[in-house]
PDB file of C-alpha atoms (C1' of nucleotides) in Angstrom:
ATOM      1  CA  MET D 299      -5.597   5.403 -16.817  1.00  0.00           C
ATOM      2  CA  LYS D 300      -8.189   4.636 -14.151  1.00  0.00           C
ATOM      3  CA  SER D 301      -9.546   7.868 -12.894  1.00  0.00           C
ATOM      4  CA  THR D 302      -9.026   8.461  -9.075  1.00  0.00           C
ATOM      5  CA  VAL D 303     -12.543  10.321  -9.085  1.00  0.00           C
ATOM      6  CA  ALA D 304     -14.485   7.552 -10.500  1.00  0.00           C
ATOM      7  CA  GLN D 305     -17.794   6.523  -8.510  1.00  0.00           C
ATOM      8  CA  VAL D 306     -16.251   3.895  -6.228  1.00  0.00           C
ATOM      9  CA  PRO D 307     -16.898   2.851  -2.750  1.00  0.00           C
ATOM     10  CA  LEU D 308     -15.373   4.986  -0.134  1.00  0.00           C
ATOM     11  CA  TYR D 309     -13.504   2.119   1.462  1.00  0.00           C
ATOM     12  CA  GLN D 310     -12.030   1.527  -2.023  1.00  0.00           C
ATOM     13  CA  ALA D 311     -11.139   5.164  -2.358  1.00  0.00           C
ATOM     14  CA  LYS D 312      -9.481   4.862   1.020  1.00  0.00           C
ATOM     15  CA  ALA D 313      -7.471   1.831   0.012  1.00  0.00           C
ATOM     16  CA  GLU D 314      -6.199   3.297  -3.016  1.00  0.00           C
ATOM     17  CA  PHE D 315      -5.099   6.526  -1.127  1.00  0.00           C
ATOM     18  CA  PHE D 316      -3.181   4.662   1.171  1.00  0.00           C
ATOM     19  CA  ARG D 317      -1.523   2.648  -1.614  1.00  0.00           C
ATOM     20  CA  MET D 318      -0.337   5.977  -2.935  1.00  0.00           C
ATOM     21  CA  LEU D 319       1.211   6.955   0.181  1.00  0.00           C
ATOM     22  CA  ALA D 320       2.569   3.445   0.807  1.00  0.00           C
ATOM     23  CA  HIS D 321       6.069   3.812  -0.505  1.00  0.00           C
ATOM     24  CA  PRO D 322       9.325   5.263   1.373  1.00  0.00           C
ATOM     25  CA  VAL D 323      10.245   7.663  -1.354  1.00  0.00           C
ATOM     26  CA  ARG D 324       6.742   8.768  -1.957  1.00  0.00           C
ATOM     27  CA  ILE D 325       6.619   9.872   1.973  1.00  0.00           C
ATOM     28  CA  ARG D 326       9.569  11.687   1.914  1.00  0.00           C
ATOM     29  CA  VAL D 327       8.934  13.543  -1.034  1.00  0.00           C
ATOM     30  CA  LEU D 328       5.420  14.649   0.283  1.00  0.00           C
ATOM     31  CA  GLU D 329       7.296  15.778   3.702  1.00  0.00           C
ATOM     32  CA  LEU D 330       9.899  17.741   1.972  1.00  0.00           C
ATOM     33  CA  LEU D 331       7.117  19.237  -0.184  1.00  0.00           C
ATOM     34  CA  CYS D 332       5.425  20.222   3.130  1.00  0.00           C
ATOM     35  CA  GLU D 333       8.356  22.855   3.558  1.00  0.00           C
ATOM     36  CA  GLY D 334       7.224  24.354   0.135  1.00  0.00           C
ATOM     37  CA  PRO D 335       7.628  23.968  -3.610  1.00  0.00           C
ATOM     38  CA  LYS D 336      11.173  22.465  -4.506  1.00  0.00           C
ATOM     39  CA  PRO D 337      12.919  21.740  -7.740  1.00  0.00           C
ATOM     40  CA  VAL D 338      13.690  18.048  -8.564  1.00  0.00           C
ATOM     41  CA  ARG D 339      17.295  18.853  -8.244  1.00  0.00           C
ATOM     42  CA  ASP D 340      16.619  19.643  -4.276  1.00  0.00           C
ATOM     43  CA  LEU D 341      14.471  16.430  -3.909  1.00  0.00           C
ATOM     44  CA  LEU D 342      17.162  14.371  -5.435  1.00  0.00           C
ATOM     45  CA  ALA D 343      19.854  15.828  -3.289  1.00  0.00           C
ATOM     46  CA  GLU D 344      17.838  15.076  -0.042  1.00  0.00           C
ATOM     47  CA  ILE D 345      16.544  11.591  -0.818  1.00  0.00           C
ATOM     48  CA  GLU D 346      19.435   9.108  -1.890  1.00  0.00           C
ATOM     49  CA  ILE D 347      18.314   7.581  -5.065  1.00  0.00           C
ATOM     50  CA  GLU D 348      18.609   7.762  -9.022  1.00  0.00           C
ATOM     51  CA  ALA D 349      16.995  10.034 -10.843  1.00  0.00           C
ATOM     52  CA  SER D 350      14.925   7.771 -12.828  1.00  0.00           C
ATOM     53  CA  SER D 351      13.605   6.026  -9.560  1.00  0.00           C
ATOM     54  CA  LEU D 352      12.768   9.462  -8.161  1.00  0.00           C
ATOM     55  CA  SER D 353      10.798  10.400 -11.369  1.00  0.00           C
ATOM     56  CA  GLN D 354       8.791   7.127 -11.483  1.00  0.00           C
ATOM     57  CA  GLN D 355       7.623   7.829  -7.897  1.00  0.00           C
ATOM     58  CA  LEU D 356       6.914  11.665  -8.575  1.00  0.00           C
ATOM     59  CA  GLY D 357       4.900  10.185 -11.508  1.00  0.00           C
ATOM     60  CA  VAL D 358       2.895   8.292  -9.216  1.00  0.00           C
ATOM     61  CA  LEU D 359       2.184  11.140  -6.939  1.00  0.00           C
ATOM     62  CA  ARG D 360       1.424  13.467 -10.083  1.00  0.00           C
ATOM     63  CA  ARG D 361      -0.979  10.840 -11.606  1.00  0.00           C
ATOM     64  CA  TYR D 362      -3.005  10.806  -8.368  1.00  0.00           C
ATOM     65  CA  GLY D 363      -3.139  14.459  -8.235  1.00  0.00           C
ATOM     66  CA  ILE D 364      -1.624  15.002  -4.974  1.00  0.00           C
ATOM     67  CA  VAL D 365       1.430  17.187  -6.205  1.00  0.00           C
ATOM     68  CA  THR D 366       1.620  19.466  -9.525  1.00  0.00           C
ATOM     69  CA  ALA D 367       4.552  19.766 -11.531  1.00  0.00           C
ATOM     70  CA  ILE D 368       5.818  23.039 -13.211  1.00  0.00           C
ATOM     71  CA  ARG D 369       8.504  23.585 -15.491  1.00  0.00           C
ATOM     72  CA  GLU D 370      10.735  26.589 -14.966  1.00  0.00           C
ATOM     73  CA  GLY D 371      13.445  26.941 -17.561  1.00  0.00           C
ATOM     74  CA  SER D 372      15.323  23.944 -17.649  1.00  0.00           C
ATOM     75  CA  THR D 373      14.355  22.768 -14.077  1.00  0.00           C
ATOM     76  CA  VAL D 374      11.110  21.166 -13.128  1.00  0.00           C
ATOM     77  CA  VAL D 375       9.503  22.387  -9.545  1.00  0.00           C
ATOM     78  CA  TYR D 376       6.864  20.276  -7.684  1.00  0.00           C
ATOM     79  CA  GLU D 377       4.399  21.701  -5.286  1.00  0.00           C
ATOM     80  CA  LEU D 378       1.834  20.074  -3.080  1.00  0.00           C
ATOM     81  CA  ALA D 379      -1.406  20.060  -4.770  1.00  0.00           C
ATOM     82  CA  GLY D 380      -3.286  21.736  -1.897  1.00  0.00           C
ATOM     83  CA  PRO D 381      -3.060  22.662   1.904  1.00  0.00           C
ATOM     84  CA  ASP D 382      -4.816  19.440   3.097  1.00  0.00           C
ATOM     85  CA  VAL D 383      -1.653  17.316   2.207  1.00  0.00           C
ATOM     86  CA  SER D 384       0.485  19.000   4.504  1.00  0.00           C
ATOM     87  CA  GLU D 385      -2.140  18.470   7.366  1.00  0.00           C
ATOM     88  CA  LEU D 386      -2.380  15.117   6.410  1.00  0.00           C
ATOM     89  CA  MET D 387       1.341  14.392   6.773  1.00  0.00           C
ATOM     90  CA  ARG D 388       1.379  15.915   9.963  1.00  0.00           C
ATOM     91  CA  ALA D 389      -1.459  13.821  11.229  1.00  0.00           C
ATOM     92  CA  ALA D 390       0.116  10.558   9.972  1.00  0.00           C
ATOM     93  CA  ARG D 391       3.118  11.546  11.770  1.00  0.00           C
ATOM     94  CA  ARG D 392       1.704  11.951  15.135  1.00  0.00           C
ATOM     95  CA  ILE D 393      -0.472   8.918  14.682  1.00  0.00           C
ATOM     96  CA  LEU D 394       2.166   6.681  13.804  1.00  0.00           C
ATOM     97  CA  THR D 395       4.615   7.875  16.200  1.00  0.00           C
ATOM     98  CA  GLU D 396       1.993   7.127  18.855  1.00  0.00           C
ATOM     99  CA  LEU D 397       1.406   3.730  17.648  1.00  0.00           C
ATOM    100  CA  LEU D 398       5.003   2.983  17.387  1.00  0.00           C
ATOM    101  CA  VAL D 399       5.555   4.307  20.998  1.00  0.00           C
ATOM    102  CA  GLY D 400       2.651   1.974  21.954  1.00  0.00           C
ATOM    103  CA  GLN D 401       3.949  -0.767  20.542  1.00  0.00           C
ATOM    104  CA  ARG D 402       7.623  -0.357  22.017  1.00  0.00           C
ATOM    105  CA  GLU D 403       5.880  -0.161  25.486  1.00  0.00           C
ATOM    106  CA  LEU D 404       4.128  -3.418  24.683  1.00  0.00           C
ATOM    107  CA  LEU D 405       7.337  -4.991  23.541  1.00  0.00           C
ATOM    108  CA  ALA D 406       8.893  -3.848  26.819  1.00  0.00           C
ATOM    109  CA  GLU D 407       6.225  -5.416  28.885  1.00  0.00           C
ATOM    110  CA  LEU D 408       6.588  -8.771  26.750  1.00  0.00           C
ATOM    111  CA  GLN D 409      10.456  -8.778  27.373  1.00  0.00           C
ATOM    112  CA  ALA D 410       9.729  -8.011  31.002  1.00  0.00           C
ATOM    113  CA  ALA D 411       7.349 -10.882  31.383  1.00  0.00           C
ATOM    114  CA  ASP D 412       9.905 -13.109  29.389  1.00  0.00           C
ATOM    115  CA  SER D 413      12.537 -12.750  31.912  1.00  0.00           C
ATOM    116  CA  SER D 414      10.148 -13.303  34.917  1.00  0.00           C
TER     117      SER D 414
ATOM    118  CA  MET U  38       8.369 -12.615  10.850  1.00  0.00           C
ATOM    119  CA  LYS U  39       9.617  -9.250  10.321  1.00  0.00           C
ATOM    120  CA  SER U  40       9.488  -7.136  13.464  1.00  0.00           C
ATOM    121  CA  THR U  41       7.344  -3.971  13.185  1.00  0.00           C
ATOM    122  CA  VAL U  42       9.195  -2.378  15.828  1.00  0.00           C
ATOM    123  CA  ALA U  43      12.761  -2.738  14.331  1.00  0.00           C
ATOM    124  CA  GLN U  44      15.088   0.110  14.079  1.00  0.00           C
ATOM    125  CA  VAL U  45      13.958   1.316  10.773  1.00  0.00           C
ATOM    126  CA  PRO U  46      13.825   4.783   9.187  1.00  0.00           C
ATOM    127  CA  LEU U  47      10.954   6.411  10.100  1.00  0.00           C
ATOM    128  CA  TYR U  48       9.810   7.080   6.551  1.00  0.00           C
ATOM    129  CA  GLN U  49      10.005   3.491   6.127  1.00  0.00           C
ATOM    130  CA  ALA U  50       7.818   2.778   9.149  1.00  0.00           C
ATOM    131  CA  LYS U  51       5.134   5.041   7.624  1.00  0.00           C
ATOM    132  CA  ALA U  52       5.168   3.463   4.350  1.00  0.00           C
ATOM    133  CA  GLU U  53       4.685  -0.047   6.025  1.00  0.00           C
ATOM    134  CA  PHE U  54       2.022   1.430   8.127  1.00  0.00           C
ATOM    135  CA  PHE U  55       0.059   2.831   5.058  1.00  0.00           C
ATOM    136  CA  ARG U  56       0.551  -0.452   3.269  1.00  0.00           C
ATOM    137  CA  MET U  57      -1.113  -2.291   6.027  1.00  0.00           C
ATOM    138  CA  LEU U  58      -4.039  -0.109   5.653  1.00  0.00           C
ATOM    139  CA  ALA U  59      -3.938  -0.115   1.860  1.00  0.00           C
ATOM    140  CA  HIS U  60      -6.941  -3.012   1.431  1.00  0.00           C
ATOM    141  CA  PRO U  61     -10.456  -2.561   1.157  1.00  0.00           C
ATOM    142  CA  VAL U  62     -11.330  -5.108   3.474  1.00  0.00           C
ATOM    143  CA  ARG U  63      -8.845  -4.311   6.178  1.00  0.00           C
ATOM    144  CA  ILE U  64     -10.158  -0.582   6.073  1.00  0.00           C
ATOM    145  CA  ARG U  65     -13.785  -1.881   6.640  1.00  0.00           C
ATOM    146  CA  VAL U  66     -12.737  -4.106   9.295  1.00  0.00           C
ATOM    147  CA  LEU U  67     -11.092  -1.208  11.021  1.00  0.00           C
ATOM    148  CA  GLU U  68     -13.823   1.087  10.599  1.00  0.00           C
ATOM    149  CA  LEU U  69     -16.210  -1.613  12.131  1.00  0.00           C
ATOM    150  CA  LEU U  70     -14.119  -2.231  15.062  1.00  0.00           C
ATOM    151  CA  CYS U  71     -14.283   1.357  15.938  1.00  0.00           C
ATOM    152  CA  GLU U  72     -17.873   0.906  17.125  1.00  0.00           C
ATOM    153  CA  GLY U  73     -16.383  -1.824  19.423  1.00  0.00           C
ATOM    154  CA  PRO U  74     -15.240  -5.450  19.757  1.00  0.00           C
ATOM    155  CA  LYS U  75     -16.830  -7.569  17.359  1.00  0.00           C
ATOM    156  CA  PRO U  76     -17.050 -11.633  16.707  1.00  0.00           C
ATOM    157  CA  VAL U  77     -15.878 -12.793  13.223  1.00  0.00           C
ATOM    158  CA  ARG U  78     -19.398 -13.837  12.600  1.00  0.00           C
ATOM    159  CA  ASP U  79     -20.522 -10.129  12.590  1.00  0.00           C
ATOM    160  CA  LEU U  80     -17.619  -8.695  10.629  1.00  0.00           C
ATOM    161  CA  LEU U  81     -18.479 -11.522   7.985  1.00  0.00           C
ATOM    162  CA  ALA U  82     -21.990 -10.348   7.828  1.00  0.00           C
ATOM    163  CA  GLU U  83     -21.292  -7.063   6.876  1.00  0.00           C
ATOM    164  CA  ILE U  84     -18.450  -7.367   4.561  1.00  0.00           C
ATOM    165  CA  GLU U  85     -19.133  -9.765   1.696  1.00  0.00           C
ATOM    166  CA  ILE U  86     -16.464 -12.083   1.212  1.00  0.00           C
ATOM    167  CA  GLU U  87     -15.597 -15.581   2.025  1.00  0.00           C
ATOM    168  CA  ALA U  88     -14.634 -16.489   5.487  1.00  0.00           C
ATOM    169  CA  SER U  89     -10.991 -17.617   4.440  1.00  0.00           C
ATOM    170  CA  SER U  90     -10.557 -14.334   2.795  1.00  0.00           C
ATOM    171  CA  LEU U  91     -11.663 -12.293   5.735  1.00  0.00           C
ATOM    172  CA  SER U  92      -9.420 -14.478   7.819  1.00  0.00           C
ATOM    173  CA  GLN U  93      -6.199 -13.658   5.670  1.00  0.00           C
ATOM    174  CA  GLN U  94      -6.902 -10.023   6.089  1.00  0.00           C
ATOM    175  CA  LEU U  95      -7.464 -10.133   9.865  1.00  0.00           C
ATOM    176  CA  GLY U  96      -4.209 -11.988   9.971  1.00  0.00           C
ATOM    177  CA  VAL U  97      -2.402  -9.046   8.380  1.00  0.00           C
ATOM    178  CA  LEU U  98      -3.847  -6.720  11.013  1.00  0.00           C
ATOM    179  CA  ARG U  99      -3.161  -9.042  13.826  1.00  0.00           C
ATOM    180  CA  ARG U 100       0.465  -9.630  12.811  1.00  0.00           C
ATOM    181  CA  TYR U 101       0.912  -5.827  12.446  1.00  0.00           C
ATOM    182  CA  GLY U 102      -0.624  -5.488  15.996  1.00  0.00           C
ATOM    183  CA  ILE U 103      -3.145  -2.977  15.182  1.00  0.00           C
ATOM    184  CA  VAL U 104      -5.978  -5.483  16.241  1.00  0.00           C
ATOM    185  CA  THR U 105      -6.117  -8.263  19.057  1.00  0.00           C
ATOM    186  CA  ALA U 106      -8.099 -11.610  18.647  1.00  0.00           C
ATOM    187  CA  ILE U 107      -9.550 -13.512  21.663  1.00  0.00           C
ATOM    188  CA  ARG U 108     -11.275 -16.543  21.650  1.00  0.00           C
ATOM    189  CA  GLU U 109     -14.625 -16.749  23.365  1.00  0.00           C
ATOM    190  CA  GLY U 110     -16.187 -20.190  23.553  1.00  0.00           C
ATOM    191  CA  SER U 111     -16.398 -21.239  19.969  1.00  0.00           C
ATOM    192  CA  THR U 112     -16.279 -17.757  18.551  1.00  0.00           C
ATOM    193  CA  VAL U 113     -13.305 -15.402  18.106  1.00  0.00           C
ATOM    194  CA  VAL U 114     -13.801 -11.769  19.072  1.00  0.00           C
ATOM    195  CA  TYR U 115     -11.606  -8.823  17.311  1.00  0.00           C
ATOM    196  CA  GLU U 116     -10.779  -5.453  19.008  1.00  0.00           C
ATOM    197  CA  LEU U 117      -8.770  -2.773  17.916  1.00  0.00           C
ATOM    198  CA  ALA U 118      -5.493  -2.786  19.919  1.00  0.00           C
ATOM    199  CA  GLY U 119      -5.692   0.627  21.159  1.00  0.00           C
ATOM    200  CA  PRO U 120      -7.630   3.997  21.246  1.00  0.00           C
ATOM    201  CA  ASP U 121      -5.345   5.762  18.662  1.00  0.00           C
ATOM    202  CA  VAL U 122      -6.601   3.756  16.021  1.00  0.00           C
ATOM    203  CA  SER U 123     -10.051   4.928  15.868  1.00  0.00           C
ATOM    204  CA  GLU U 124      -8.768   8.498  15.961  1.00  0.00           C
ATOM    205  CA  LEU U 125      -6.732   7.658  12.972  1.00  0.00           C
ATOM    206  CA  MET U 126      -9.597   6.074  11.052  1.00  0.00           C
ATOM    207  CA  ARG U 127     -11.519   9.555  11.799  1.00  0.00           C
ATOM    208  CA  ALA U 128      -8.773  11.534  10.514  1.00  0.00           C
ATOM    209  CA  ALA U 129      -8.031   9.476   7.541  1.00  0.00           C
ATOM    210  CA  ARG U 130     -11.947   9.799   6.779  1.00  0.00           C
ATOM    211  CA  ARG U 131     -11.847  13.395   7.146  1.00  0.00           C
ATOM    212  CA  ILE U 132      -8.855  14.107   5.156  1.00  0.00           C
ATOM    213  CA  LEU U 133      -9.478  11.788   2.210  1.00  0.00           C
ATOM    214  CA  THR U 134     -12.990  13.243   1.865  1.00  0.00           C
ATOM    215  CA  GLU U 135     -11.566  16.762   1.532  1.00  0.00           C
ATOM    216  CA  LEU U 136      -9.275  15.451  -1.269  1.00  0.00           C
ATOM    217  CA  LEU U 137     -11.606  13.725  -3.053  1.00  0.00           C
ATOM    218  CA  VAL U 138     -13.948  16.776  -2.955  1.00  0.00           C
ATOM    219  CA  GLY U 139     -11.240  19.018  -3.995  1.00  0.00           C
ATOM    220  CA  GLN U 140     -10.392  16.589  -6.843  1.00  0.00           C
ATOM    221  CA  ARG U 141     -14.212  16.884  -7.838  1.00  0.00           C
ATOM    222  CA  GLU U 142     -14.044  20.441  -7.984  1.00  0.00           C
ATOM    223  CA  LEU U 143     -10.808  20.450 -10.120  1.00  0.00           C
ATOM    224  CA  LEU U 144     -12.358  17.960 -12.560  1.00  0.00           C
ATOM    225  CA  ALA U 145     -15.456  20.120 -12.654  1.00  0.00           C
ATOM    226  CA  GLU U 146     -13.290  23.033 -13.520  1.00  0.00           C
ATOM    227  CA  LEU U 147     -11.730  20.958 -16.323  1.00  0.00           C
ATOM    228  CA  GLN U 148     -14.444  19.685 -17.920  1.00  0.00           C
ATOM    229  CA  ALA U 149     -15.912  23.375 -17.677  1.00  0.00           C
ATOM    230  CA  ALA U 150     -12.565  24.455 -19.422  1.00  0.00           C
ATOM    231  CA  ASP U 151     -13.065  21.412 -22.117  1.00  0.00           C
ATOM    232  CA  SER U 152     -16.381  22.585 -23.210  1.00  0.00           C
ATOM    233  CA  SER U 153     -15.342  26.406 -24.016  1.00  0.00           C
TER     234      SER U 153
ATOM    235  C1'  DT Q  70      24.503  23.265 -35.028  1.00  0.00           C
ATOM    236  C1'  DG Q  71      26.284  20.314 -31.831  1.00  0.00           C
ATOM    237  C1'  DT Q  72      26.686  19.518 -26.733  1.00  0.00           C
ATOM    238  C1'  DT Q  73      25.531  19.589 -22.174  1.00  0.00           C
ATOM    239  C1'  DG Q  74      22.565  19.398 -18.077  1.00  0.00           C
ATOM    240  C1'  DT Q  75      17.693  18.130 -16.370  1.00  0.00           C
ATOM    241  C1'  DG Q  76      14.160  15.020 -16.088  1.00  0.00           C
ATOM    242  C1'  DT Q  77      10.978  11.682 -18.076  1.00  0.00           C
ATOM    243  C1'  DT Q  78       9.401   7.505 -20.034  1.00  0.00           C
ATOM    244  C1'  DG Q  79       8.919   2.579 -21.564  1.00  0.00           C
ATOM    245  C1'  DA Q  80       9.894  -1.829 -20.834  1.00  0.00           C
ATOM    246  C1'  DA Q  81      11.601  -6.186 -18.723  1.00  0.00           C
ATOM    247  C1'  DG Q  82      12.639  -8.957 -15.068  1.00  0.00           C
ATOM    248  C1'  DA Q  83      12.427  -9.196  -9.883  1.00  0.00           C
ATOM    249  C1'  DA Q  84       9.579  -8.980  -5.775  1.00  0.00           C
ATOM    250  C1'  DG Q  85       5.649  -8.498  -3.479  1.00  0.00           C
ATOM    251  C1'  DT Q  86       0.665  -9.135  -2.633  1.00  0.00           C
ATOM    252  C1'  DC Q  87      -4.230 -11.201  -3.401  1.00  0.00           C
ATOM    253  C1'  DT Q  88      -7.459 -14.532  -4.192  1.00  0.00           C
ATOM    254  C1'  DT Q  89      -8.824 -19.081  -3.880  1.00  0.00           C
ATOM    255  C1'  DC Q  90      -8.882 -23.817  -2.585  1.00  0.00           C
ATOM    256  C1'  DA Q  91      -8.258 -27.663   0.183  1.00  0.00           C
ATOM    257  C1'  DA Q  92      -6.928 -29.002   4.629  1.00  0.00           C
ATOM    258  C1'  DC Q  93      -6.777 -28.411   9.363  1.00  0.00           C
ATOM    259  C1'  DG Q  94      -7.811 -27.335  14.489  1.00  0.00           C
ATOM    260  C1'  DA Q  95     -10.821 -26.325  18.500  1.00  0.00           C
ATOM    261  C1'  DG Q  96     -15.168 -26.094  20.871  1.00  0.00           C
ATOM    262  C1'  DG Q  97     -19.791 -27.797  21.534  1.00  0.00           C
ATOM    263  C1'  DG Q  98     -23.588 -31.015  21.415  1.00  0.00           C
ATOM    264  C1'  DA Q  99     -25.813 -35.706  19.792  1.00  0.00           C
TER     265       DA Q  99
ATOM    266  C1'  DT L 267     -17.063 -40.917  19.901  1.00  0.00           C
ATOM    267  C1'  DC L 268     -18.711 -38.813  15.690  1.00  0.00           C
ATOM    268  C1'  DC L 269     -20.201 -34.879  13.649  1.00  0.00           C
ATOM    269  C1'  DC L 270     -21.180 -29.796  13.028  1.00  0.00           C
ATOM    270  C1'  DT L 271     -20.016 -25.196  13.181  1.00  0.00           C
ATOM    271  C1'  DC L 272     -16.376 -21.502  13.352  1.00  0.00           C
ATOM    272  C1'  DG L 273     -12.298 -19.893  11.943  1.00  0.00           C
ATOM    273  C1'  DT L 274      -7.483 -20.272  10.659  1.00  0.00           C
ATOM    274  C1'  DT L 275      -3.733 -21.793   7.722  1.00  0.00           C
ATOM    275  C1'  DG L 276      -0.472 -23.084   3.633  1.00  0.00           C
ATOM    276  C1'  DA L 277       0.237 -23.096  -0.824  1.00  0.00           C
ATOM    277  C1'  DA L 278      -0.313 -22.238  -5.770  1.00  0.00           C
ATOM    278  C1'  DG L 279      -1.438 -19.114  -9.643  1.00  0.00           C
ATOM    279  C1'  DA L 280      -2.761 -14.643 -10.841  1.00  0.00           C
ATOM    280  C1'  DC L 281      -1.965  -9.934 -10.477  1.00  0.00           C
ATOM    281  C1'  DT L 282       0.558  -5.401  -9.058  1.00  0.00           C
ATOM    282  C1'  DT L 283       4.099  -2.797  -7.900  1.00  0.00           C
ATOM    283  C1'  DC L 284       9.351  -1.893  -7.881  1.00  0.00           C
ATOM    284  C1'  DT L 285      13.591  -1.330  -9.502  1.00  0.00           C
ATOM    285  C1'  DT L 286      16.670  -0.832 -13.381  1.00  0.00           C
ATOM    286  C1'  DC L 287      18.252   0.384 -17.894  1.00  0.00           C
ATOM    287  C1'  DA L 288      18.471   2.399 -21.946  1.00  0.00           C
ATOM    288  C1'  DA L 289      16.318   5.991 -24.765  1.00  0.00           C
ATOM    289  C1'  DC L 290      13.907  10.137 -25.173  1.00  0.00           C
ATOM    290  C1'  DA L 291      12.599  15.189 -24.728  1.00  0.00           C
ATOM    291  C1'  DC L 292      13.609  19.673 -23.710  1.00  0.00           C
ATOM    292  C1'  DA L 293      15.966  23.961 -22.582  1.00  0.00           C
ATOM    293  C1'  DA L 294      20.511  26.482 -22.288  1.00  0.00           C
ATOM    294  C1'  DC L 295      24.642  27.935 -24.420  1.00  0.00           C
ATOM    295  C1'  DA L 296      28.979  27.585 -27.051  1.00  0.00           C
TER     296       DA L 296
END
DNA sequence: TGTTGTGTTGAAGAAGTCTTCAACGAGGGA
DNA sequence: TCCCTCGTTGAAGACTTCTTCAACACAACA
């Protein structure tokens, strides 16, 4: 496994970080975990996906170190690795929303221009 | 071309957004453009890469709509599409730095545990 | 012990992204 | 016009990542 803490240019670490986030299921998992630790069963109930698919994506997050898993009896509970993560998800949500709104406005302008 | 403004679940829009960011060259371009508009020539001078490779990545950013290109005489000048972007890059830098520092501390703990 | 419920893993093929190369277009002189 | 510079494009092969399936590990319980 390639370490995520290797001495690597910062811009490459950033690219890897964003790539780790770049999957719909992983995004949803992180946002759900912002509410607090959750057993796999609950994640599975909220995200419509096969258990093994979810597990694959949880594996990516675990390997990156952004979440941790703890076995509790017969179930496994996932948790965000640190408080930064939830701040990150909030920032991402805000920024993307602004960007999407901006794009929508731009699109509206273009369509208005089309019809004239 | 698949529109980036389509009616798509938000978590998928987010995933696409992060995928758009998930490349070292694209990160560097965006950070350079935070300083202001720049001709391709300048980007090329700062990022060691072939012209056609840079152009491919600029194409990705342009298609997504996060940067705009304007021809000025014989050169082409790139610019961030909006002020949000530069805020985004600052947020990403801050958050990732915190995450990396956290990982480094964790690693240090693990290594200390190893040697005991 | 056998059986069931919960999650994880490995592997194979599909699908997507990166890199690189040659070819191209647009602008600005000689 | 010819030529040169600047930047872009399209396409092919290398390389990653995704999805899916069957097999597995572990705990709980009869």
